[in-house]
C-alpha cells in the first residue's frame, strides 16, 4: 500500500488494496513507524515542493477509505522518526518549507494553501470520528 501510494496509484487501486488487506494493511507502518496517512501527507509536501504539477491522493475519498478500514487510530498514530501524527507532520512541514529563500512568493502561497486545505481535511475527519485524548479537537 505504501509503495502504491508513493508511485501515484489511483484511488481505485488503493481502494482495491485496502479492501483485500483490510484493517491490518491500513494500520501497517513502515520501518520508521509511519502509517499510510503519514506517507500521504509527505506526498502532499513532496509533490508541491517539487512543483511537478501532479496532485496527490490525499483527498476526502482516500481519507474515507482509510478511516473506514483503519478507524481513528490512523489519524492519531505517531511516527517513530518524528514523534508526530499525520496532522502534526503536515503542519510542521509547512512551516519549514515556506521559509526557503529560493522559493518565490507565489509558490509559497500555493504550498501554504494546499497544506491548509489538507490540514483542515484531517481536522474535520478527527472531529467526525470523535478522536479522543491529546489529539482531540474541541
CSV table of C-alpha atoms in Angstrom, one decimal:
chain,number,residue,atom,x,y,z
A,1,UNK,CA,0.0,0.0,0.0
A,2,UNK,CA,2.8,2.4,0.9
A,3,UNK,CA,4.6,1.7,-2.4
A,4,UNK,CA,1.4,2.1,-4.4
A,5,UNK,CA,0.8,5.5,-2.9
A,6,UNK,CA,4.4,6.6,-3.4
A,7,UNK,CA,4.1,5.7,-7.1
A,8,UNK,CA,0.8,7.6,-7.6
A,9,UNK,CA,-1.6,4.6,-7.8
A,10,UNK,CA,-5.2,5.7,-8.5
A,11,UNK,CA,-7.8,5.8,-5.8
A,12,UNK,CA,-9.4,2.7,-7.4
A,13,UNK,CA,-6.2,0.7,-7.0
A,14,UNK,CA,-5.7,1.9,-3.4
A,15,UNK,CA,-9.3,1.0,-2.7
A,16,UNK,CA,-8.8,-2.5,-4.0
A,17,UNK,CA,-5.7,-3.0,-2.0
A,18,UNK,CA,-7.4,-1.8,1.2
A,19,UNK,CA,-10.4,-4.0,0.5
A,20,UNK,CA,-8.2,-7.0,0.2
A,21,UNK,CA,-5.8,-6.1,3.0
A,22,UNK,CA,-8.3,-4.6,5.4
A,23,UNK,CA,-7.6,-3.0,8.7
A,24,UNK,CA,-4.2,-4.8,9.1
A,25,UNK,CA,-2.9,-3.3,5.8
A,26,UNK,CA,-4.2,0.2,6.6
A,27,UNK,CA,-2.6,0.2,10.1
A,28,UNK,CA,0.7,-1.3,8.9
A,29,UNK,CA,3.7,1.0,9.4
A,30,UNK,CA,7.0,1.3,7.7
A,31,UNK,CA,10.4,1.0,9.3
A,32,UNK,CA,10.0,4.5,10.7
A,33,UNK,CA,6.6,3.7,12.3
A,34,UNK,CA,4.8,5.8,9.7
A,35,UNK,CA,1.4,4.7,8.5
A,36,UNK,CA,-0.2,5.2,5.1
A,37,UNK,CA,-1.6,8.6,6.2
A,38,UNK,CA,1.9,9.9,7.3
A,39,UNK,CA,3.1,8.9,3.8
A,40,UNK,CA,0.2,10.6,2.1
A,41,UNK,CA,1.0,13.8,4.0
A,42,UNK,CA,4.6,13.5,3.0
A,43,UNK,CA,3.5,13.1,-0.7
A,44,UNK,CA,1.4,16.4,-0.4
A,45,UNK,CA,4.6,18.2,0.7
A,46,UNK,CA,6.9,16.5,-1.8
A,47,UNK,CA,4.7,17.0,-4.9
A,48,UNK,CA,4.2,20.6,-4.1
A,49,UNK,CA,7.8,21.1,-3.1
A,50,UNK,CA,9.0,19.6,-6.4
A,51,UNK,CA,6.4,21.6,-8.2
A,52,UNK,CA,5.8,18.7,-10.6
A,53,UNK,CA,2.2,19.6,-11.2
A,54,UNK,CA,0.9,16.2,-10.0
A,55,UNK,CA,-1.8,16.2,-7.4
A,56,UNK,CA,-1.8,13.7,-4.6
A,57,UNK,CA,-4.2,11.1,-3.4
A,58,UNK,CA,-4.9,12.8,-0.1
A,59,UNK,CA,-8.5,13.8,-0.6
A,60,UNK,CA,-11.9,13.1,1.0
A,61,UNK,CA,-12.4,9.8,-0.9
A,62,UNK,CA,-8.9,8.5,0.1
A,63,UNK,CA,-9.3,9.6,3.7
A,64,UNK,CA,-12.7,7.9,3.9
A,65,UNK,CA,-11.3,4.6,2.5
A,66,UNK,CA,-8.5,4.7,5.1
A,67,UNK,CA,-10.7,5.6,8.1
A,68,UNK,CA,-13.4,3.1,7.1
A,69,UNK,CA,-10.8,0.3,7.4
A,70,UNK,CA,-8.3,1.8,9.9
A,71,UNK,CA,-10.5,3.9,12.1
A,72,UNK,CA,-9.4,7.0,14.0
A,73,UNK,CA,-6.2,5.3,15.0
A,74,UNK,CA,-4.5,6.2,11.7
A,75,UNK,CA,-5.2,9.9,12.5
A,76,UNK,CA,-3.5,9.7,15.9
A,77,UNK,CA,-0.7,7.2,15.4
A,78,UNK,CA,2.7,8.9,15.8
A,79,UNK,CA,5.8,8.3,13.8
A,80,UNK,CA,8.8,6.7,15.4
A,81,UNK,CA,11.1,9.0,13.5
A,82,UNK,CA,9.4,12.4,14.2
A,83,UNK,CA,7.0,11.5,17.1
A,84,UNK,CA,4.2,13.3,15.1
A,85,UNK,CA,0.8,12.4,14.0
A,86,UNK,CA,0.0,12.9,10.3
A,87,UNK,CA,-1.7,16.3,11.1
A,88,UNK,CA,1.3,17.5,13.1
A,89,UNK,CA,3.6,16.3,10.3
A,90,UNK,CA,1.9,18.2,7.6
A,91,UNK,CA,1.6,21.4,9.7
A,92,UNK,CA,5.2,21.5,10.7
A,93,UNK,CA,6.5,20.6,7.2
A,94,UNK,CA,4.5,23.7,6.0
A,95,UNK,CA,6.4,25.9,8.5
A,96,UNK,CA,9.8,24.5,7.4
A,97,UNK,CA,9.2,24.6,3.7
A,98,UNK,CA,7.7,28.0,3.2
A,99,UNK,CA,10.8,29.7,4.7
A,100,UNK,CA,13.1,28.6,1.9
A,101,UNK,CA,14.8,31.7,0.4
A,102,UNK,CA,14.8,30.4,-3.1
A,103,UNK,CA,11.0,29.7,-3.3
A,104,UNK,CA,9.1,32.6,-4.8
A,105,UNK,CA,6.1,34.1,-3.1
A,106,UNK,CA,3.5,32.7,-5.5
A,107,UNK,CA,4.9,29.2,-4.9
A,108,UNK,CA,5.0,29.7,-1.2
A,109,UNK,CA,1.3,30.8,-1.2
A,110,UNK,CA,0.2,27.8,-3.3
A,111,UNK,CA,2.0,25.5,-0.9
A,112,UNK,CA,0.5,27.1,2.1
A,113,UNK,CA,-3.0,26.8,0.6
A,114,UNK,CA,-2.5,23.1,-0.1
A,115,UNK,CA,-1.2,22.5,3.4
A,116,UNK,CA,-4.1,24.4,5.0
A,117,UNK,CA,-6.6,22.5,2.9
A,118,UNK,CA,-5.2,19.1,3.8
A,119,UNK,CA,-4.7,20.0,7.4
A,120,UNK,CA,-8.4,21.2,7.5
A,121,UNK,CA,-9.5,17.9,6.0
A,122,UNK,CA,-7.6,15.9,8.7
A,123,UNK,CA,-9.0,18.1,11.5
A,124,UNK,CA,-12.6,17.6,10.1
A,125,UNK,CA,-12.1,13.9,9.9
A,126,UNK,CA,-10.8,13.8,13.5
A,127,UNK,CA,-13.9,15.7,14.6
A,128,UNK,CA,-16.2,13.4,12.6
A,129,UNK,CA,-14.6,10.3,14.2
A,130,UNK,CA,-14.6,11.8,17.7
A,131,UNK,CA,-10.9,11.4,18.2
A,132,UNK,CA,-10.2,11.4,21.9
A,133,UNK,CA,-7.2,12.1,24.1
A,134,UNK,CA,-4.4,14.6,23.4
A,135,UNK,CA,-5.3,14.6,19.7
A,136,UNK,CA,-8.9,15.6,20.3
A,137,UNK,CA,-10.3,18.9,18.9
A,138,UNK,CA,-13.0,20.9,20.6
